[in-house]
Coordinates of N, CA and C in Angstrom, one line a residue:
R232 N 0.8 -1.2 0.0 CA 0.0 0.0 0.0 C 0.9 1.2 0.0
E233 N 0.5 2.2 -0.8 CA 1.3 3.4 -0.9 C 0.7 4.3 0.2
N234 N 1.6 5.2 0.7 CA 1.2 6.2 1.7 C 0.8 5.6 3.1
K235 N 1.1 4.3 3.3 CA 0.7 3.7 4.6 C 1.7 4.3 5.6
R236 N 1.2 4.8 6.7 CA 2.0 5.3 7.8 C 2.3 4.2 8.8
I237 N 3.6 4.1 9.2 CA 4.0 3.0 10.2 C 4.7 3.6 11.3
N238 N 4.8 2.9 12.4 CA 5.6 3.3 13.6 C 6.7 2.4 13.8
I239 N 7.8 2.9 14.4 CA 8.8 2.0 15.0 C 8.5 2.0 16.5
D240 N 7.9 0.9 16.9 CA 7.4 0.8 18.3 C 8.4 0.8 19.4
D241 N 7.9 1.0 20.6 CA 8.7 1.0 21.8 C 9.6 -0.2 21.8
F242 N 10.9 0.0 22.2 CA 11.9 -1.1 22.4 C 12.1 -1.9 21.1
S243 N 11.8 -1.5 19.9 CA 11.9 -2.3 18.7 C 13.3 -2.8 18.5
F244 N 14.3 -2.0 18.7 CA 15.7 -2.4 18.4 C 16.5 -2.2 19.7
Y245 N 15.9 -2.2 20.8 CA 16.5 -2.0 22.1 C 17.7 -3.0 22.3
G246 N 18.9 -2.4 22.6 CA 20.0 -3.3 22.9 C 20.6 -4.0 21.8
C247 N 20.3 -3.6 20.6 CA 20.9 -4.3 19.4 C 22.3 -3.7 19.2
S248 N 23.3 -4.1 20.0 CA 24.6 -3.5 20.1 C 25.4 -3.7 18.9
L249 N 25.1 -4.5 17.9 CA 25.9 -4.7 16.7 C 25.3 -3.9 15.5
L250 N 24.1 -3.3 15.7 CA 23.5 -2.6 14.6 C 24.3 -1.3 14.3
K251 N 24.8 -1.2 13.0 CA 25.7 -0.1 12.6 C 25.0 1.0 11.8
T252 N 24.0 0.6 11.0 CA 23.3 1.6 10.2 C 21.9 1.3 10.1
I253 N 21.1 2.3 9.9 CA 19.6 2.1 9.7 C 19.1 3.1 8.8
V254 N 18.3 2.7 7.9 CA 17.6 3.6 7.0 C 16.1 3.6 7.3
I255 N 15.6 4.7 7.7 CA 14.2 4.8 8.1 C 13.4 5.4 6.9
P256 N 12.4 4.6 6.4 CA 11.7 5.1 5.3 C 10.8 6.3 5.6
S257 N 10.3 7.0 4.6 CA 9.5 8.2 4.8 C 8.1 7.8 5.2
S258 N 7.8 6.5 5.3 CA 6.4 6.1 5.7 C 6.4 6.1 7.3
V259 N 7.5 6.2 7.9 CA 7.5 6.2 9.4 C 7.2 7.6 10.0
T260 N 6.2 7.6 10.9 CA 5.8 8.9 11.5 C 6.2 9.0 13.0
I261 N 6.3 7.8 13.7 CA 6.6 7.8 15.1 C 7.8 6.8 15.4
I262 N 8.7 7.3 16.2 CA 9.8 6.4 16.7 C 9.5 6.3 18.2
G263 N 9.2 5.1 18.7 CA 8.8 4.9 20.1 C 9.9 5.0 21.1
T264 N 9.4 4.9 22.4 CA 10.3 5.0 23.5 C 11.3 3.9 23.5
K265 N 12.6 4.3 23.7 CA 13.7 3.4 23.8 C 13.8 2.5 22.5
A266 N 13.3 3.0 21.4 CA 13.3 2.2 20.1 C 14.7 1.7 19.7
F267 N 15.7 2.6 19.9 CA 17.1 2.3 19.5 C 18.1 2.4 20.7
C268 N 17.5 2.4 21.9 CA 18.4 2.6 23.1 C 19.4 1.4 23.2
G269 N 20.6 1.8 23.5 CA 21.6 0.8 23.6 C 22.2 0.2 22.3
C270 N 21.9 0.8 21.2 CA 22.5 0.4 19.9 C 23.9 1.1 19.8
S271 N 24.8 0.5 20.6 CA 26.1 1.1 20.8 C 27.0 1.2 19.6
S272 N 26.7 0.4 18.5 CA 27.5 0.5 17.3 C 26.9 1.4 16.2
L273 N 25.7 1.9 16.5 CA 25.0 2.8 15.5 C 25.8 4.1 15.3
K274 N 26.3 4.4 14.1 CA 27.1 5.6 13.9 C 26.4 6.8 13.3
T275 N 25.5 6.5 12.5 CA 24.7 7.6 11.9 C 23.3 7.2 11.6
I276 N 22.4 8.1 11.6 CA 21.0 7.9 11.3 C 20.4 9.1 10.8
S277 N 19.7 9.0 9.7 CA 18.9 10.1 9.1 C 17.5 9.8 9.3
I278 N 16.8 10.7 10.0 CA 15.4 10.6 10.3 C 14.6 11.4 9.3
P279 N 13.7 10.8 8.6 CA 13.0 11.5 7.6 C 12.0 12.6 8.2
S280 N 11.7 13.5 7.4 CA 10.8 14.6 7.8 C 9.4 14.1 8.1
S281 N 9.1 12.9 7.7 CA 7.7 12.4 8.0 C 7.6 12.1 9.5
V282 N 8.7 11.9 10.2 CA 8.7 11.6 11.7 C 8.3 12.8 12.4
T283 N 7.2 12.7 13.2 CA 6.7 13.9 13.9 C 6.8 13.7 15.4
F284 N 7.2 12.5 15.9 CA 7.3 12.2 17.3 C 8.4 11.2 17.5
I285 N 9.3 11.5 18.5 CA 10.3 10.6 18.9 C 10.1 10.4 20.4
G286 N 10.0 9.2 20.9 CA 9.7 8.9 22.3 C 10.9 9.1 23.2
D287 N 10.6 9.0 24.5 CA 11.6 9.2 25.6 C 12.7 8.1 25.4
Y288 N 13.9 8.6 25.6 CA 15.1 7.7 25.6 C 15.3 6.9 24.3
A289 N 14.7 7.4 23.2 CA 14.7 6.6 21.9 C 16.1 6.3 21.4
F290 N 17.1 7.2 21.6 CA 18.5 6.9 21.1 C 19.5 6.9 22.3
C291 N 19.0 6.8 23.5 CA 20.0 6.8 24.6 C 21.0 5.7 24.5
F292 N 22.2 6.0 25.0 CA 23.3 5.0 25.1 C 23.7 4.5 23.7
C293 N 23.5 5.3 22.6 CA 24.0 5.0 21.3 C 25.4 5.7 21.3
S294 N 26.3 5.0 21.9 CA 27.6 5.6 22.2 C 28.5 5.9 20.9
S295 N 28.2 5.3 19.8 CA 29.0 5.5 18.6 C 28.3 6.5 17.7
L296 N 27.1 7.0 18.0 CA 26.4 7.9 17.1 C 27.1 9.2 17.1
M297 N 27.6 9.6 15.9 CA 28.3 10.8 15.7 C 27.5 12.0 15.1
Y298 N 26.5 11.6 14.4 CA 25.6 12.6 13.7 C 24.2 12.2 13.7
I299 N 23.3 13.1 13.9 CA 21.9 12.8 13.7 C 21.2 14.1 13.2
S300 N 20.3 13.9 12.3 CA 19.5 15.0 11.8 C 18.1 14.9 12.4
I301 N 17.7 15.9 13.2 CA 16.5 15.9 13.9 C 15.4 16.4 12.9
P302 N 14.3 15.7 12.8 CA 13.2 16.0 11.9 C 12.2 17.1 12.5
N303 N 11.1 17.1 11.9 CA 10.0 18.1 12.2 C 9.2 17.8 13.5
I304 N 9.9 17.7 14.6 CA 9.2 17.3 15.8 C 9.1 18.6 16.7
R305 N 8.1 18.6 17.6 CA 7.9 19.7 18.5 C 8.7 19.7 19.8
T306 N 9.0 18.5 20.2 CA 9.7 18.3 21.5 C 10.8 17.2 21.3
I307 N 12.0 17.6 21.8 CA 13.0 16.6 22.0 C 12.7 16.0 23.4
N308 N 12.2 14.8 23.4 CA 11.7 14.2 24.7 C 12.8 13.8 25.6
T309 N 12.3 13.5 26.8 CA 13.2 13.1 27.9 C 14.2 12.0 27.5
G310 N 15.5 12.4 27.8 CA 16.6 11.4 27.6 C 16.8 10.9 26.2
C311 N 16.2 11.6 25.2 CA 16.2 11.2 23.8 C 17.6 10.8 23.3
F312 N 18.6 11.6 23.6 CA 20.0 11.3 23.1 C 20.9 11.2 24.3
R313 N 20.4 10.8 25.4 CA 21.2 10.7 26.6 C 22.4 9.8 26.4
E314 N 23.6 10.2 26.8 CA 24.8 9.5 26.7 C 25.2 9.0 25.4
C315 N 24.9 9.8 24.3 CA 25.4 9.5 23.0 C 26.8 10.2 23.0
T316 N 27.8 9.5 23.5 CA 29.1 10.1 23.9 C 29.9 10.4 22.7
S317 N 29.6 10.0 21.5 CA 30.4 10.4 20.3 C 29.7 11.5 19.5
L318 N 28.5 11.9 19.9 CA 27.8 13.0 19.2 C 28.6 14.3 19.4
V319 N 29.0 14.9 18.2 CA 29.8 16.1 18.3 C 29.0 17.4 18.2
Q320 N 28.0 17.5 17.3 CA 27.2 18.7 17.2 C 25.8 18.4 16.9
I321 N 24.9 19.3 17.3 CA 23.5 19.1 17.1 C 22.9 20.4 16.7
S322 N 22.0 20.4 15.8 CA 21.2 21.6 15.4 C 19.8 21.3 15.7
I323 N 19.2 22.2 16.5 CA 17.8 22.0 16.9 C 17.0 22.8 15.8
P324 N 16.1 22.0 15.1 CA 15.3 22.6 14.0 C 14.2 23.6 14.5
S325 N 13.7 24.4 13.6 CA 12.8 25.5 13.9 C 11.4 24.9 14.4
T326 N 11.1 23.7 14.2 CA 9.8 23.1 14.7 C 9.9 22.8 16.2
V327 N 11.0 22.7 16.8 CA 11.2 22.3 18.2 C 10.8 23.4 19.1
R328 N 9.9 23.2 20.0 CA 9.5 24.2 21.0 C 10.1 23.9 22.4
S329 N 10.4 22.6 22.7 CA 11.0 22.3 24.0 C 12.0 21.2 23.9
I330 N 13.0 21.3 24.8 CA 14.1 20.3 24.9 C 13.9 19.7 26.3
G331 N 13.6 18.4 26.3 CA 13.2 17.7 27.5 C 14.3 17.4 28.5
S332 N 14.0 17.0 29.7 CA 14.9 16.7 30.7 C 15.9 15.6 30.2
F333 N 17.1 15.7 30.6 CA 18.2 14.8 30.2 C 18.3 14.5 28.7
A334 N 17.7 15.3 27.9 CA 17.7 15.1 26.4 C 19.1 14.8 25.9
F335 N 20.1 15.5 26.3 CA 21.5 15.4 25.8 C 22.5 15.1 27.0
R336 N 22.0 14.6 28.0 CA 22.8 14.4 29.2 C 24.0 13.5 28.9
R337 N 25.1 14.0 29.4 CA 26.4 13.3 29.3 C 26.8 12.9 27.8
C338 N 26.4 13.8 26.9 CA 27.0 13.7 25.5 C 28.3 14.4 25.6
S339 N 29.3 13.6 26.0 CA 30.6 14.2 26.4 C 31.4 14.7 25.3
S340 N 31.1 14.4 24.0 CA 31.9 14.9 22.9 C 31.2 16.1 22.2
L341 N 30.0 16.4 22.7 CA 29.2 17.5 22.1 C 29.9 18.9 22.3
T342 N 30.3 19.5 21.2 CA 31.0 20.8 21.3 C 30.2 22.0 20.9
K343 N 29.2 21.7 20.0 CA 28.4 22.8 19.5 C 26.9 22.4 19.5
V344 N 26.1 23.4 19.9 CA 24.6 23.2 19.9 C 24.1 24.5 19.3
S345 N 23.3 24.3 18.3 CA 22.6 25.4 17.7 C 21.1 25.3 18.0
I346 N 20.6 26.3 18.8 CA 19.2 26.3 19.3 C 18.5 27.3 18.4
S347 N 17.4 26.8 17.8 CA 16.6 27.7 16.9 C 15.8 28.6 17.8
S348 N 15.3 29.6 17.1 CA 14.5 30.7 17.8 C 13.1 30.3 18.1
S349 N 12.7 29.0 17.8 CA 11.4 28.5 18.2 C 11.4 27.9 19.6
V350 N 12.6 27.6 20.1 CA 12.7 26.9 21.4 C 12.2 27.8 22.6
K351 N 11.3 27.3 23.4 CA 10.8 28.2 24.5 C 11.3 27.6 25.8
T352 N 11.4 26.3 26.0 CA 11.9 25.8 27.3 C 13.0 24.8 27.1
I353 N 13.9 24.8 28.0 CA 15.0 23.8 28.1 C 14.8 23.2 29.5
D354 N 14.4 22.0 29.6 CA 14.1 21.4 30.9 C 15.3 20.9 31.7
D355 N 15.0 20.5 32.9 CA 16.0 20.1 33.9 C 17.1 19.2 33.3
F356 N 18.3 19.5 33.6 CA 19.5 18.6 33.2 C 19.6 18.2 31.7
A357 N 19.0 19.1 30.9 CA 19.0 18.8 29.4 C 20.4 18.5 28.8
F358 N 21.3 19.3 29.2 CA 22.7 19.2 28.7 C 23.7 18.9 29.8
E359 N 23.3 18.4 30.9 CA 24.1 18.2 32.1 C 25.2 17.2 31.7
G360 N 26.5 17.5 32.1 CA 27.6 16.6 31.8 C 28.1 16.6 30.4
C361 N 27.7 17.6 29.6 CA 28.3 17.8 28.2 C 29.6 18.5 28.4
S362 N 30.6 17.7 28.8 CA 31.9 18.3 29.3 C 32.7 18.9 28.2
S363 N 32.4 18.7 26.9 CA 33.1 19.3 25.8 C 32.4 20.6 25.2
L364 N 31.2 20.9 25.7 CA 30.5 22.0 25.2 C 31.2 23.3 25.6
K365 N 31.5 24.1 24.5 CA 32.2 25.3 24.8 C 31.4 26.6 24.7
Q366 N 30.4 26.6 23.9 CA 29.6 27.9 23.8 C 28.2 27.6 23.5
I367 N 27.3 28.4 24.1 CA 25.9 28.2 23.9 C 25.2 29.6 23.8
S368 N 24.3 29.8 22.9 CA 23.6 31.0 22.7 C 22.1 30.7 22.8
F369 N 21.4 31.4 23.6 CA 20.0 31.3 23.8 C 19.3 32.3 22.9
P370 N 18.3 31.9 22.1 CA 17.5 32.8 21.4 C 16.5 33.5 22.3
P371 N 16.0 34.7 21.9 CA 15.1 35.4 22.8 C 13.8 34.7 23.1
S372 N 13.5 33.6 22.3 CA 12.3 32.9 22.5 C 12.3 32.0 23.8
V373 N 13.5 31.7 24.3 CA 13.6 30.9 25.5 C 13.1 31.6 26.7
A374 N 12.1 31.0 27.3 CA 11.4 31.6 28.4 C 11.9 30.9 29.7
S375 N 12.4 29.7 29.7 CA 12.9 29.1 30.9 C 14.0 28.1 30.6
I376 N 15.0 28.1 31.5 CA 16.1 27.1 31.5 C 16.0 26.4 32.8
G377 N 15.8 25.1 32.8 CA 15.6 24.3 33.9 C 16.8 24.1 34.8
C378 N 16.5 23.5 36.0 CA 17.5 23.2 37.0 C 18.6 22.3 36.5
G379 N 19.8 22.7 36.7 CA 21.0 21.9 36.3 C 21.1 21.7 34.8
S380 N 20.5 22.5 34.0 CA 20.5 22.2 32.5 C 21.9 22.1 31.9
F381 N 22.8 22.9 32.5 CA 24.2 22.9 32.0 C 25.2 22.6 33.1
S382 N 24.8 21.9 34.1 CA 25.8 21.6 35.2 C 26.7 20.5 34.6
G383 N 28.0 20.6 35.0 CA 29.0 19.7 34.6 C 29.5 19.9 33.2
C384 N 29.2 21.1 32.6 CA 29.7 21.5 31.3 C 31.0 22.2 31.5
L385 N 32.0 21.4 31.8 CA 33.3 21.9 32.2 C 34.1 22.8 31.2
S386 N 33.8 22.6 29.9 CA 34.5 23.4 28.9 C 33.8 24.7 28.5
L387 N 32.6 24.9 29.1 CA 31.8 26.1 28.7 C 32.4 27.4 29.1
T388 N 32.7 28.2 28.1 CA 33.4 29.5 28.3 C 32.5 30.7 28.0
D389 N 31.6 30.5 27.0 CA 30.8 31.6 26.6 C 29.3 31.2 26.6
V390 N 28.5 32.0 27.3 CA 27.1 31.8 27.4 C 26.4 33.1 27.0
F391 N 25.5 33.1 26.1 CA 24.8 34.3 25.6 C 23.4 34.1 25.9
I392 N 22.9 35.0 26.9 CA 21.5 34.9 27.4 C 20.9 36.3 27.0
P393 N 19.8 36.4 26.2 CA 19.1 37.7 25.9 C 18.5 38.3 27.2
S394 N 18.3 39.8 27.2 CA 17.7 40.6 28.3 C 16.5 39.9 28.8
S395 N 15.4 39.1 27.7 CA 14.1 38.6 27.8 C 14.0 37.4 28.7
I396 N 15.1 36.7 29.0 CA 15.0 35.5 29.8 C 15.0 35.9 31.3
Y397 N 15.9 36.9 31.7 CA 15.9 37.2 33.1 C 15.3 38.5 33.2

């Protein structure tokens, strides 16, 4: 059937530690909770724009993941990319309104984060332990930065906060 929408359900590839690549077709609209959690050999993944929801901890502990393109989602959910220790940079697209708790926690290789002007909230511990993160700029749209959002960011030297947040 053409145009049939499918989901990658919760825990679908959980703990598949030898999985190296995955191609997600444009028929996928939802990636479930912990769908790829623990896929420690997964290096790159391209998520099609058809995906409108990614569940909690979907890619956590994907320790070899170096690059990910985030699709047209409204929220980067809780722990979504937690402990993706090889992830170097991330660009938050203009559709994202909120970055959930622990979303990028302990992404220790992350050096650059581009936050789009659509983001309104950064929840608790979102970037906690990103020890290589050097610079962060908050757009004027950000209304709140949660508790411990950037704690343990040992390399952080430049933080740009607009007059509108405080």
